[in-house]
Coordinates of C-alpha atoms in Angstrom, one line a residue:
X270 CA 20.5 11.6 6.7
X271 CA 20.3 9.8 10.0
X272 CA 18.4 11.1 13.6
X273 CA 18.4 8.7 16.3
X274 CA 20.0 8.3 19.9
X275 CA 23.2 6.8 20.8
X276 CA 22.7 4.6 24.3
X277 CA 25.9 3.7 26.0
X278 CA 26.2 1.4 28.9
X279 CA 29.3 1.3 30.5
X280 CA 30.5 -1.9 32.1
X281 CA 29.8 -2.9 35.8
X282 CA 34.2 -2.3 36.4
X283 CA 34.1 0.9 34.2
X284 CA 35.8 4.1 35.8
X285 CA 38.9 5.3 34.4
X286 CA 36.8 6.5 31.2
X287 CA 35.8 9.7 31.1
X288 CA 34.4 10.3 28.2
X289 CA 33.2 8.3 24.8
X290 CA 34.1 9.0 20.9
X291 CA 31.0 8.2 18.4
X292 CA 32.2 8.6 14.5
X293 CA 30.8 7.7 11.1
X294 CA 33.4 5.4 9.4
X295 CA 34.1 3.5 6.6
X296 CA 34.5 -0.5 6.3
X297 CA 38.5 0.4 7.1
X298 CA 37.3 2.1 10.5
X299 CA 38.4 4.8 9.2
X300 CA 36.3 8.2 10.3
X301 CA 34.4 10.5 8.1
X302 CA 32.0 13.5 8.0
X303 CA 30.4 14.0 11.9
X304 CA 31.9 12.8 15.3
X305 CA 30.4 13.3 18.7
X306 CA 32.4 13.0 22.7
X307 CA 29.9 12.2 25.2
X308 CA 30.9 12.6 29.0
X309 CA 31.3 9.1 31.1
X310 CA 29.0 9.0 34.2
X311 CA 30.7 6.5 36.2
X312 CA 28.8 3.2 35.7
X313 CA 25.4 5.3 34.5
X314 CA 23.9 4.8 31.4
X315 CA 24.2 7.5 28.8
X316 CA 22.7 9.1 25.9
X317 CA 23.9 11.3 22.8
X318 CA 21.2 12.3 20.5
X319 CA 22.1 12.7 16.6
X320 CA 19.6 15.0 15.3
X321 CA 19.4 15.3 10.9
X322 CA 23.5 13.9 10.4
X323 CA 24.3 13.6 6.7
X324 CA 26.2 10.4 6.2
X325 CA 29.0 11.2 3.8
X326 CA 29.5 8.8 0.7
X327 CA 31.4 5.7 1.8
X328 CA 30.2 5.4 5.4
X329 CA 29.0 2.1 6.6
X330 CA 29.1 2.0 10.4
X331 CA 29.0 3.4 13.3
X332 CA 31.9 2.8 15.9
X333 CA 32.2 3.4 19.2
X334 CA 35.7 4.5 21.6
X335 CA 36.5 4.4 25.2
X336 CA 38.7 7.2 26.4
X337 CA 40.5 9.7 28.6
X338 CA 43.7 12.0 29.3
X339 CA 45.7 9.6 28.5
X340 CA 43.8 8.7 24.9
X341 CA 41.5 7.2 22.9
X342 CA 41.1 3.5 22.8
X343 CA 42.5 1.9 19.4
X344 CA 39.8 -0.6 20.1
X345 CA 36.2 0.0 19.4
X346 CA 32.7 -1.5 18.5
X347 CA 31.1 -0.9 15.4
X348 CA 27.7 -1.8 13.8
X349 CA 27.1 -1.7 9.9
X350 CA 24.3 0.8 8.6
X351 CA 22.1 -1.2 5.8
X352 CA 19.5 0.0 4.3
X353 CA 16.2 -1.6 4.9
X354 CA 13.1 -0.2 2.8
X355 CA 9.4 -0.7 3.6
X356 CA 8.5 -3.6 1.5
X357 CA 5.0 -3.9 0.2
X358 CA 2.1 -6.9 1.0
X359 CA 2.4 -9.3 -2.0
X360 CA -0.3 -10.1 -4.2
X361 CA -3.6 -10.0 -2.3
X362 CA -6.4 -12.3 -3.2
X363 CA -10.1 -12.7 -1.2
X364 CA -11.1 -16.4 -0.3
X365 CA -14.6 -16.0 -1.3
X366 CA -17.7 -14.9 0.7
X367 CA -19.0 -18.0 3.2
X368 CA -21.6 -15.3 5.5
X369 CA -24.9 -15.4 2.6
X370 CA -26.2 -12.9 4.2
X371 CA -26.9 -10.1 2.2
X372 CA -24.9 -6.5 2.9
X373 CA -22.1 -8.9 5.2
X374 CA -19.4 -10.6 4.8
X375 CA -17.4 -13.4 5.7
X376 CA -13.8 -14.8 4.5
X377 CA -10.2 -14.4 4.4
X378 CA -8.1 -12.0 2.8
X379 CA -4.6 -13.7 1.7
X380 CA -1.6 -11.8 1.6
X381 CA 1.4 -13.2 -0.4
X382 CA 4.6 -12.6 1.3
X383 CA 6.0 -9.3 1.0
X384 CA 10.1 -9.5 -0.7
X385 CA 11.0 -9.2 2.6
X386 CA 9.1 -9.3 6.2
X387 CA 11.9 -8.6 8.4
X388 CA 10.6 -5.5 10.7
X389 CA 6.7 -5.8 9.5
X390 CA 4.3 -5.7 12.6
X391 CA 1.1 -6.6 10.3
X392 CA -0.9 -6.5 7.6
X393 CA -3.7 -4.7 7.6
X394 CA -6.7 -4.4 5.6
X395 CA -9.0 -1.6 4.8
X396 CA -12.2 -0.5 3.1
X397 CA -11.3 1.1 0.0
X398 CA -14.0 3.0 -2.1
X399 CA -11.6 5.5 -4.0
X400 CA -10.4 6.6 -0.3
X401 CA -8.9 4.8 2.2
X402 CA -11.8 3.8 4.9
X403 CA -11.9 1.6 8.2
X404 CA -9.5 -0.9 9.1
X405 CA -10.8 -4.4 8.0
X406 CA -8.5 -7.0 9.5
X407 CA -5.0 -7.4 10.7
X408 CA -2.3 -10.4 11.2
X409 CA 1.2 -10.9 12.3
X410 CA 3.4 -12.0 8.9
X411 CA 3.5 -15.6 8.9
X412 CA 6.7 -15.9 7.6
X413 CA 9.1 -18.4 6.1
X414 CA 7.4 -17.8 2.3
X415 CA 4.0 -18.8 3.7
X416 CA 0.8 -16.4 2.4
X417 CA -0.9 -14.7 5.7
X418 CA -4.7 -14.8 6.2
X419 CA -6.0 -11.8 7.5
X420 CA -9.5 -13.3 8.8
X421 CA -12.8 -11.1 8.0
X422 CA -15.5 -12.6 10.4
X423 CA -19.0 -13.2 10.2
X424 CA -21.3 -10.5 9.8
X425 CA -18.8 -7.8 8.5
X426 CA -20.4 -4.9 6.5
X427 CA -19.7 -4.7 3.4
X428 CA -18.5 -1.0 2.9
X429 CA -16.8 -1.3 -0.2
X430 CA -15.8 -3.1 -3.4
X431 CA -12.5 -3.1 -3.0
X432 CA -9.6 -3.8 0.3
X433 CA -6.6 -2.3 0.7
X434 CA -3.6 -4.3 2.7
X435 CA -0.4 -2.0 3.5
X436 CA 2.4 -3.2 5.9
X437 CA 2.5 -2.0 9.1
X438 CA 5.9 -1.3 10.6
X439 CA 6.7 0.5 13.9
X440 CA 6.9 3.8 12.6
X441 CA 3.8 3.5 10.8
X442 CA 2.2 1.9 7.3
X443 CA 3.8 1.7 4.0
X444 CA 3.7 4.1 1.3
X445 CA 1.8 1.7 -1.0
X446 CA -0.2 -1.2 -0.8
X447 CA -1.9 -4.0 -2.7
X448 CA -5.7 -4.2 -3.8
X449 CA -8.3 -6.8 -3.9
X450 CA -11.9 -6.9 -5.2
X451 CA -14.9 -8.5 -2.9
X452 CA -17.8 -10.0 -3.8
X453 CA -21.1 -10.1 -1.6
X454 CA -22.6 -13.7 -1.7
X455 CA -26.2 -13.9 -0.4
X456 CA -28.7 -16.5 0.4
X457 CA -30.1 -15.7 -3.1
X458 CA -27.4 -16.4 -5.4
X459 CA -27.2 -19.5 -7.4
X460 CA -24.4 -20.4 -6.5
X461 CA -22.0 -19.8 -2.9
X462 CA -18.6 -18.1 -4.5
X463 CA -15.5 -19.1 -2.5
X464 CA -12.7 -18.8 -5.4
X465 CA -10.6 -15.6 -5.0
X466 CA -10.3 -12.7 -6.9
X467 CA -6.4 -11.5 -7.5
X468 CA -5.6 -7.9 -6.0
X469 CA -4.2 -5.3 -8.1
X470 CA -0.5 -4.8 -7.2
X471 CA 2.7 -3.0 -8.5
X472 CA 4.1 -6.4 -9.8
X473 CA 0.8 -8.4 -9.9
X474 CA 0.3 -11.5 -11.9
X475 CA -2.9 -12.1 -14.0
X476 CA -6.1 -12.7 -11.8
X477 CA -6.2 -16.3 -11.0
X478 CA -9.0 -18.3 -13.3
X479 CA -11.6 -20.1 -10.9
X480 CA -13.5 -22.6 -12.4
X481 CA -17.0 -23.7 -11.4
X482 CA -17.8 -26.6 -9.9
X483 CA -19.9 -29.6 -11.9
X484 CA -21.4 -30.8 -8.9
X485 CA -24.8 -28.5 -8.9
X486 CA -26.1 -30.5 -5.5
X487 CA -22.4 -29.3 -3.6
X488 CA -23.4 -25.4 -4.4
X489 CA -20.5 -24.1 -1.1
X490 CA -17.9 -25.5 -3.5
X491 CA -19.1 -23.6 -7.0
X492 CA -16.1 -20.6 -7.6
X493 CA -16.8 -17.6 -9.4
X494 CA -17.2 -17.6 -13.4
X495 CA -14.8 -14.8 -13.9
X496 CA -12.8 -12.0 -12.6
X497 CA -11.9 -8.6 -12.2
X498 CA -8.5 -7.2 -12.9
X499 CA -8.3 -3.0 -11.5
X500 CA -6.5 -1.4 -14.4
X501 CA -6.1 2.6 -13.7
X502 CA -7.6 4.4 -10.6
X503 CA -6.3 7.9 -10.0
X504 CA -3.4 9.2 -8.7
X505 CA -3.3 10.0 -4.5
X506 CA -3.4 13.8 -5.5
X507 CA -6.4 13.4 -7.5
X508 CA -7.9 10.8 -5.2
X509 CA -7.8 13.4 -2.5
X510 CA -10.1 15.6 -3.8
X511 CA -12.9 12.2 -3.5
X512 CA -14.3 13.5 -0.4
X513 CA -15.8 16.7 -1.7
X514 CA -19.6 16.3 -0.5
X515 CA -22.7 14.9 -1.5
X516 CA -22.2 12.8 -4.5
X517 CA -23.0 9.8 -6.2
X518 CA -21.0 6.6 -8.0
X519 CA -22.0 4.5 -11.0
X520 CA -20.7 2.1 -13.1
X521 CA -20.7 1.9 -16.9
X522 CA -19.9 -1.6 -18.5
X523 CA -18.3 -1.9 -22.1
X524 CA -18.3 -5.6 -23.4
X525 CA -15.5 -6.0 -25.5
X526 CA -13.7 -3.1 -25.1
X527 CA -10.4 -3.3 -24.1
X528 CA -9.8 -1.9 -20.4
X529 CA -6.4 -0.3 -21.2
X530 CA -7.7 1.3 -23.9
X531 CA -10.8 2.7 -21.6
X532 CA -8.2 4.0 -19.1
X533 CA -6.5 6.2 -21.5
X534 CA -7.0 10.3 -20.7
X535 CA -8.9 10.6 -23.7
X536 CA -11.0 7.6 -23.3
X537 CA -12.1 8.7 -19.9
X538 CA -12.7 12.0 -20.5
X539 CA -15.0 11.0 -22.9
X540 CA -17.0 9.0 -20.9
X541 CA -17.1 11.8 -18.6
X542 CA -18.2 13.9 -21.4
X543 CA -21.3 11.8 -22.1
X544 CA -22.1 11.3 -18.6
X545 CA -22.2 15.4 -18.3
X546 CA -24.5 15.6 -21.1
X547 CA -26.9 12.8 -20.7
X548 CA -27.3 14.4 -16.7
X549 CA -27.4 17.8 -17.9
X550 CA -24.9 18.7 -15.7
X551 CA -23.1 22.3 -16.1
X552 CA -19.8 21.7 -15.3
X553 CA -17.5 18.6 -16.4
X554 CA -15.6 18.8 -13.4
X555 CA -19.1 17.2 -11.5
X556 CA -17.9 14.2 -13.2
X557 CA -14.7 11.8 -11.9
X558 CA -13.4 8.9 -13.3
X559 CA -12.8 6.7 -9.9
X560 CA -11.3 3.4 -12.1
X561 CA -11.3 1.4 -14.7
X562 CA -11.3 -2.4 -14.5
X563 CA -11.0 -5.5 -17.0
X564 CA -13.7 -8.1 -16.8
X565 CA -13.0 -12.0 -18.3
X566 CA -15.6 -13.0 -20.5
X567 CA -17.5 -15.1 -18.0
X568 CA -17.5 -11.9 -15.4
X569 CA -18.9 -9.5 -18.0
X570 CA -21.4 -12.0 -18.9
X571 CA -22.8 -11.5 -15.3
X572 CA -23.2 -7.5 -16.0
X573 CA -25.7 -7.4 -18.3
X574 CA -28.5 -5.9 -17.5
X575 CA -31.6 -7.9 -15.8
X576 CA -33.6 -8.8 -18.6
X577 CA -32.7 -6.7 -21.4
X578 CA -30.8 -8.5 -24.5
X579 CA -27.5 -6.8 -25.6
X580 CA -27.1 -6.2 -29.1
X581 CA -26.2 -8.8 -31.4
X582 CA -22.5 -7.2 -32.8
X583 CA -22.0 -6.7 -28.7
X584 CA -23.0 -10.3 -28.2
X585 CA -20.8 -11.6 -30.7
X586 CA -18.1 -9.0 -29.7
X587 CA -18.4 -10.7 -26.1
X588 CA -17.8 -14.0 -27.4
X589 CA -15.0 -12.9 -29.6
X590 CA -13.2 -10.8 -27.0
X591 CA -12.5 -12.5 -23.7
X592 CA -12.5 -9.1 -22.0
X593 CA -14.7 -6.5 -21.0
X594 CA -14.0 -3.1 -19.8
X595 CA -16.0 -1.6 -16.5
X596 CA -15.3 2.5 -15.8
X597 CA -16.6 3.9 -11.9
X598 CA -17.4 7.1 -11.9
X599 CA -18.6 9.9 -9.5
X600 CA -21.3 12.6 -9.9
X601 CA -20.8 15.4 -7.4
X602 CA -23.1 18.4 -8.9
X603 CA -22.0 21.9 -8.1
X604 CA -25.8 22.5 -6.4
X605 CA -25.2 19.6 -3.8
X606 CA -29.3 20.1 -3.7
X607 CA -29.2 18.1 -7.1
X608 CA -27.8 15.0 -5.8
X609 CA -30.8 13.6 -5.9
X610 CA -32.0 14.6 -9.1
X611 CA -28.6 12.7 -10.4
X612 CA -29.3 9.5 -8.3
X613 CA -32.7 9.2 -9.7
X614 CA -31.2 10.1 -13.6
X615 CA -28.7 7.3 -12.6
X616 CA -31.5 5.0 -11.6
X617 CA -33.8 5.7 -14.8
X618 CA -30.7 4.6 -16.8
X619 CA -29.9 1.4 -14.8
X620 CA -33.2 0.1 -16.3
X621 CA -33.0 1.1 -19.4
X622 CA -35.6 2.4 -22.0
X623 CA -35.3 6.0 -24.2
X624 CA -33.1 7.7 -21.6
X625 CA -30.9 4.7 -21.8
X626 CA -30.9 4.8 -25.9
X627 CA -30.2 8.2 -25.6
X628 CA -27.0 7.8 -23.2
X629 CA -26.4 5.0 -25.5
X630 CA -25.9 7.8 -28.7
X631 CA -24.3 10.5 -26.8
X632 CA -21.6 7.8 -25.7
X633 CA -20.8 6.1 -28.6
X634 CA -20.8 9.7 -30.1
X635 CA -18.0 10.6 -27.1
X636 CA -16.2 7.9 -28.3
X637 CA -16.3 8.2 -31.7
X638 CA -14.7 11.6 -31.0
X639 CA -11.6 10.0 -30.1
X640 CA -11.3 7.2 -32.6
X641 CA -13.3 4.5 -30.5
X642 CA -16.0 2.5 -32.5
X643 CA -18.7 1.0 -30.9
X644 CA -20.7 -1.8 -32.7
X645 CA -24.3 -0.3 -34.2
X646 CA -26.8 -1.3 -31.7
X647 CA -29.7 -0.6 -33.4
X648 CA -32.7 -0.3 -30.5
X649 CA -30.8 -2.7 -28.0
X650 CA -28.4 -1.3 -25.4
X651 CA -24.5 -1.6 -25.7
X652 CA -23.6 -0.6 -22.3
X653 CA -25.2 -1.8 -19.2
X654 CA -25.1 0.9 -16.0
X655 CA -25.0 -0.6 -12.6
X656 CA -27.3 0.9 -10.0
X657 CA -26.1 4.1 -8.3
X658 CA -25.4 4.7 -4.8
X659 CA -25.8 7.8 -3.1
X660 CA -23.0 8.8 -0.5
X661 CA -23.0 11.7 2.1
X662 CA -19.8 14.4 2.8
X663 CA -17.2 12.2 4.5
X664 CA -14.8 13.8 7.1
X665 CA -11.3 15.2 5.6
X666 CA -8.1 14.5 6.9
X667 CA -8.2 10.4 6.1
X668 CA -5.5 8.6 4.3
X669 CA -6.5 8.6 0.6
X670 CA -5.3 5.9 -1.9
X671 CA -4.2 6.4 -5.5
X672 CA -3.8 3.6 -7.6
X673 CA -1.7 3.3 -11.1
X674 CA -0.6 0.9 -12.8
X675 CA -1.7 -1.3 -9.6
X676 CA 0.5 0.3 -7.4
X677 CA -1.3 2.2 -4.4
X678 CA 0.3 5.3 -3.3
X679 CA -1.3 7.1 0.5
X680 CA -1.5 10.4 1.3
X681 CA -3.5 13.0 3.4
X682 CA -6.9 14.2 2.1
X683 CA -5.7 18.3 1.6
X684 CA -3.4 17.1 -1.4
X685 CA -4.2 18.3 -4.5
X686 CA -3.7 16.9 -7.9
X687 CA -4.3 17.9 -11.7
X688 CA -4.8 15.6 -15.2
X689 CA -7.7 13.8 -13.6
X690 CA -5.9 11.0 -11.9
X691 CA -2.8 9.6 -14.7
X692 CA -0.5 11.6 -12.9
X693 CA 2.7 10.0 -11.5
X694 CA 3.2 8.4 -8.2
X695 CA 5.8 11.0 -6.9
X696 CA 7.8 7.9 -5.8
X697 CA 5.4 5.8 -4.7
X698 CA 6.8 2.5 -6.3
X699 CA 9.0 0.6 -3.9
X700 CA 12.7 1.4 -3.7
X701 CA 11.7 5.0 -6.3
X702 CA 13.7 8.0 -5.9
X703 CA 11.5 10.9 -4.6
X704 CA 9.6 8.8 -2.0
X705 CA 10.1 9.3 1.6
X706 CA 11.1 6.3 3.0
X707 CA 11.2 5.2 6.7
X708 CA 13.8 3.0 8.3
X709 CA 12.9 0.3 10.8
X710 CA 15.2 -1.0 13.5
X711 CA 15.0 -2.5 16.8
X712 CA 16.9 -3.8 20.0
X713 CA 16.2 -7.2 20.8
X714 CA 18.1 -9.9 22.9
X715 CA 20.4 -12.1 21.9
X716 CA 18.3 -14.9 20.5
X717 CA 15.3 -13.3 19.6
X718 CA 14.6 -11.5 16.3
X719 CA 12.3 -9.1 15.0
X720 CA 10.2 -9.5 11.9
X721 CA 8.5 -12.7 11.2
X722 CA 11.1 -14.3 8.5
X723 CA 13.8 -15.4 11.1
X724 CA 16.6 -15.9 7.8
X725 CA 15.7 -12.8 6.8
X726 CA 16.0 -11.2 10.2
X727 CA 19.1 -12.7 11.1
X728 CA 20.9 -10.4 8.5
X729 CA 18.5 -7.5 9.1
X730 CA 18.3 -6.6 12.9
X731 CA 20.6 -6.5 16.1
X732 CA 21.4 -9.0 19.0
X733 CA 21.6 -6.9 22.5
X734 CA 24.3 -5.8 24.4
X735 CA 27.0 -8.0 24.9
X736 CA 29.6 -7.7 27.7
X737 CA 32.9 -6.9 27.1
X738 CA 35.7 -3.7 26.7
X739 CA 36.3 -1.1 24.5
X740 CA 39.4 0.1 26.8
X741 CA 40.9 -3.1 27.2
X742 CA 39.6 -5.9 24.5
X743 CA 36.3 -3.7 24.2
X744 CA 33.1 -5.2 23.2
X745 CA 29.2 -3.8 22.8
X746 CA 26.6 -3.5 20.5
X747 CA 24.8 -0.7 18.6
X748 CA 21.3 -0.7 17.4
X749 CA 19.8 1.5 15.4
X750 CA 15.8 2.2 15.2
X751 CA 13.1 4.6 13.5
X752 CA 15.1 6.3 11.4
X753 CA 13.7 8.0 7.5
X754 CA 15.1 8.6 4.7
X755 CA 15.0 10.7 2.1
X756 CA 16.3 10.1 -1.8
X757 CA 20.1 11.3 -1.5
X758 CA 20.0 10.8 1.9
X759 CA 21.7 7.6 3.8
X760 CA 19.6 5.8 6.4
X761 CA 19.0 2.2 7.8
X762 CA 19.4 -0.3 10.2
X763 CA 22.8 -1.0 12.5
X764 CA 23.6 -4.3 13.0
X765 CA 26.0 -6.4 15.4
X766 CA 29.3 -6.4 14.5
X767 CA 31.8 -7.6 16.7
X768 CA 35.7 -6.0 16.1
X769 CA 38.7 -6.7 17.6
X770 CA 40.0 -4.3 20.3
X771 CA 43.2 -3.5 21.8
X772 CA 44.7 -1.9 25.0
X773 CA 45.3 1.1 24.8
X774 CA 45.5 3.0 28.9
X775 CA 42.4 4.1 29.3
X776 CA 42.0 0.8 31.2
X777 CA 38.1 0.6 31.4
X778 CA 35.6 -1.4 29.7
X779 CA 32.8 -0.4 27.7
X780 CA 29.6 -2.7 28.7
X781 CA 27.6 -1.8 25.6
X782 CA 26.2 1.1 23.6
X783 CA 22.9 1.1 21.0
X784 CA 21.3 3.7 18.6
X785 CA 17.7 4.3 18.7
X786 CA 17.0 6.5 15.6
X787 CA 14.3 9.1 16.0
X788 CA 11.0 8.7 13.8
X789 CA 10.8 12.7 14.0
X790 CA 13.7 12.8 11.1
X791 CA 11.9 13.1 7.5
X792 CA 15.4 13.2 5.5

């Protein structure tokens, strides 16, 4: 289904035509499905708006005729209809922290190429917490194959773990969109991290290994000893519901266990389980699984807990297992008055002691429940929890992101969801049936082109008018812009494509004629 605006420009001689014959045709020029006549205006510029046109099966241009009493001109101009989809950022990978201030940040985020950059404004980068938050940084596509930095400058709050990066194309952002984890360097640390951490994509590789540096006097060049790899994160449906009102997030650490087995239903819900009981919460719906992420050895070495020794199976387990998983969670209590009997709860566990041996038992028990074995512990602690942070109600109506299998998926905060976040992506993975997909065209002029991969864009977008006839050896261009589509729909971008014309008594030229397509068309 196409929507978009025909533009015809007549040429400066034109005045023998009185009207002009738009059709849907096949490579043959041969018609099909929808035509339109639009009434000539002397040498004045005219419009014909197509509003929600199915494009019948075989169709691959559009073609324009010159004509009056006496006929329609055998000669035409025609430009082919490709499809263009919104292409995701590549992989996404942070530069490292160089502001050592605590609670800022300072870096770059670098964005692999996307398959194709032809019609992408920017990238842009966001906060990402489990929603979508405030815009981070932006940058033109490089192009040519060459990674785009997307500078964060100095002094940048850190609001979040995690950025998003979507494309931006001129009838909005992508669908989907590539993750990356950030770490907070401070004056404090031992050592300055600047290797990057790999972002969690749809196609992603493994998380590039950094290695530390063995000169301890050169401390700016030491990388980070491991990484983080996101593994599940809920659907956008699920997501959505994020934003419910005071709550608070926590982390549980696992070394050892294997993330993807930690991000099954079952797994998770079993965490959740324990995390109800150990709160004495009433409901298990006060408890959300935001994600689940792998740690390398080296990274889950860095999560124990301050001072407290792990047990010795979970020790060896670590040194025998070069993974670790790490699950997020939520706590929103049904008495928002609570909150801050959680936080503290949350906080009494982060330090460990007989609450923490306690949430110790009722996990493992969880676990046990559905066939996962944790090593006996004895007194010492298997799991460490991270610190919790309280956050307030946040406004609804923002984008919210759902990530699975590392694909990110966007929607508007009043979705709803079930099965806690595994659900499917209704589409979201690129070129997916069941999406809704937006089509980008422009006009540009002759020489320039639009989108930063200029190969790419020479087979992807249009030249501008070009003088000539339709009537008598006709010639003009048609370009096509902002038009959707739906699955089983046909949509995409027109291109140049000159055709032979002949005379046919009509006796006038056309100048030119372009489409604009019309972003208001969902099909």
């Amino acid at each position: 289904v196409i929507s978009g605006t025909v533009h015809v420009q007549p040429a400066a001689n034109g005045g023998d035509v009185d009207f002009y014959r738009v059709e849907l045709a096949d490579p043959d020029a041969v018609a099909h499905g929808s035509s339109w006549t639009v009434q000539a205006n002397g040498s004045r510029h005219i419009e014909l708006s197509l509003s929600a046109t199915v494009v019948p099966a075989g169709v691959s241009q559009i073609i324009v005729r010159a004509g009056n009493s006496r006929g329609v001109s055998t000669g035409f101009k025609s430009a082919a209809l490709v499809d263009l989809f919104p292409y995701l950022p590549g992989n996404v990978s942070w530069s490292g922290d160089v502001d050592v201030e605590p609670g800022v940040i300072a870096g770059d985020v670098i964005v692999e190429p996307a398959e194709s950059e032809v019609g992408i404004k920017a990238y842009i980068a966001y906060w990402y917490d489990g929603v979508k938050m405030e815009e981070v940084a932006r940058a033109t596509p490089r192009g040519h194959g060459v990674p785009t930095s997307l500078p964060v400058q100095y002094g940048t709050e850190m609001k979040a773990d995690w950025i998003l990066v979507v494309s931006l194309y001129r009838w909005g952002e992508t669908d989907e969109g590539s993750l990356v984890e950030v770490v907070d360097v401070n004056g404090t640390d031992d050592a300055r991290r600047l290797g990057g951490v790999a972002g969690a994509h749809a196609a992603s590789a493994s998380p590039a290994k950094a290695s530390k540096s063995g000169d301890a006097s050169d401390l700016w060049l030491v990388k980070p000893a491991g990484s983080s790899k996101l593994v599940w994160s809920p659907d956008l449906k699920v997501a959505a519901l994020t934003a419910r009102g005071p709550r608070v997030r926590s982390a549980i650490t696992l070394p050892g266990l294997d993330a993807k087995v930690a991000a099954t239903p079952k797994v998770r819900a079993a965490f959740a389980q324990a995390v109800v009981a150990v709160l004495r919460l009433t409901k298990f719906d006060d408890v959300r699984i935001l994600r689940v992420s792998e740690l390398s050895q080296e990274a889950a070495a860095q999560m124990r807990p301050g001072g407290r020794r792990l047990a010795a199976p979970v020790e060896r387990a670590l040194r025998e297992n070069p993974t670790a998983a790490k699950v997020d969670f939520e706590v929103t209590p049904a008495d928002g008055r609570t909150v801050d009997r959680v936080e503290a709860r949350l906080i009494l566990l982060s330090t460990g002691g007989l609450a923490a041996a306690r949430f110790d038992a009722a996990l493992a028990q969880a676990l046990a429940g559905v066939g996962i074995s944790l090593p006996a512990a004895g007194a010492a602690l298997r799991f460490r929890i991270a610190e919790p942070q309280q956050l307030r109600r946040r406004k609804a109506g923002n984008a919210v992101v759902g990530v699975g299998a590392g694909a990110v998926a966007l929607a508007t905060a009043s979705a709803a969801g079930a099965d806690g976040g595994a659900g499917s992506m209704a589409g979201a993975a690129a070129g997916t049936p069941g999406g809704d997909r937006r089509l980008e065209g422009v006009t540009i002029d002759t020489t320039a082109e639009e989108g930063a991969a200029d190969e790419q864009a020479g087979a992807a977008v249009l030249a501008a008018a070009i003088a000539g006839a339709v009537a008598v050896g006709a010639t003009g261009c048609l370009a096509l812009g902002h038009i959707r589509r739906r699955a089983g729909g046909f949509g995409g971008k027109v291109l140049l494509s000159e055709v032979g014309s002949s005379a046919t008594g009509t006796g006038q030229p056309l100048q030119g004629v372009c489409v604009h397509g019309d972003s208001h068309d969902a099909e």
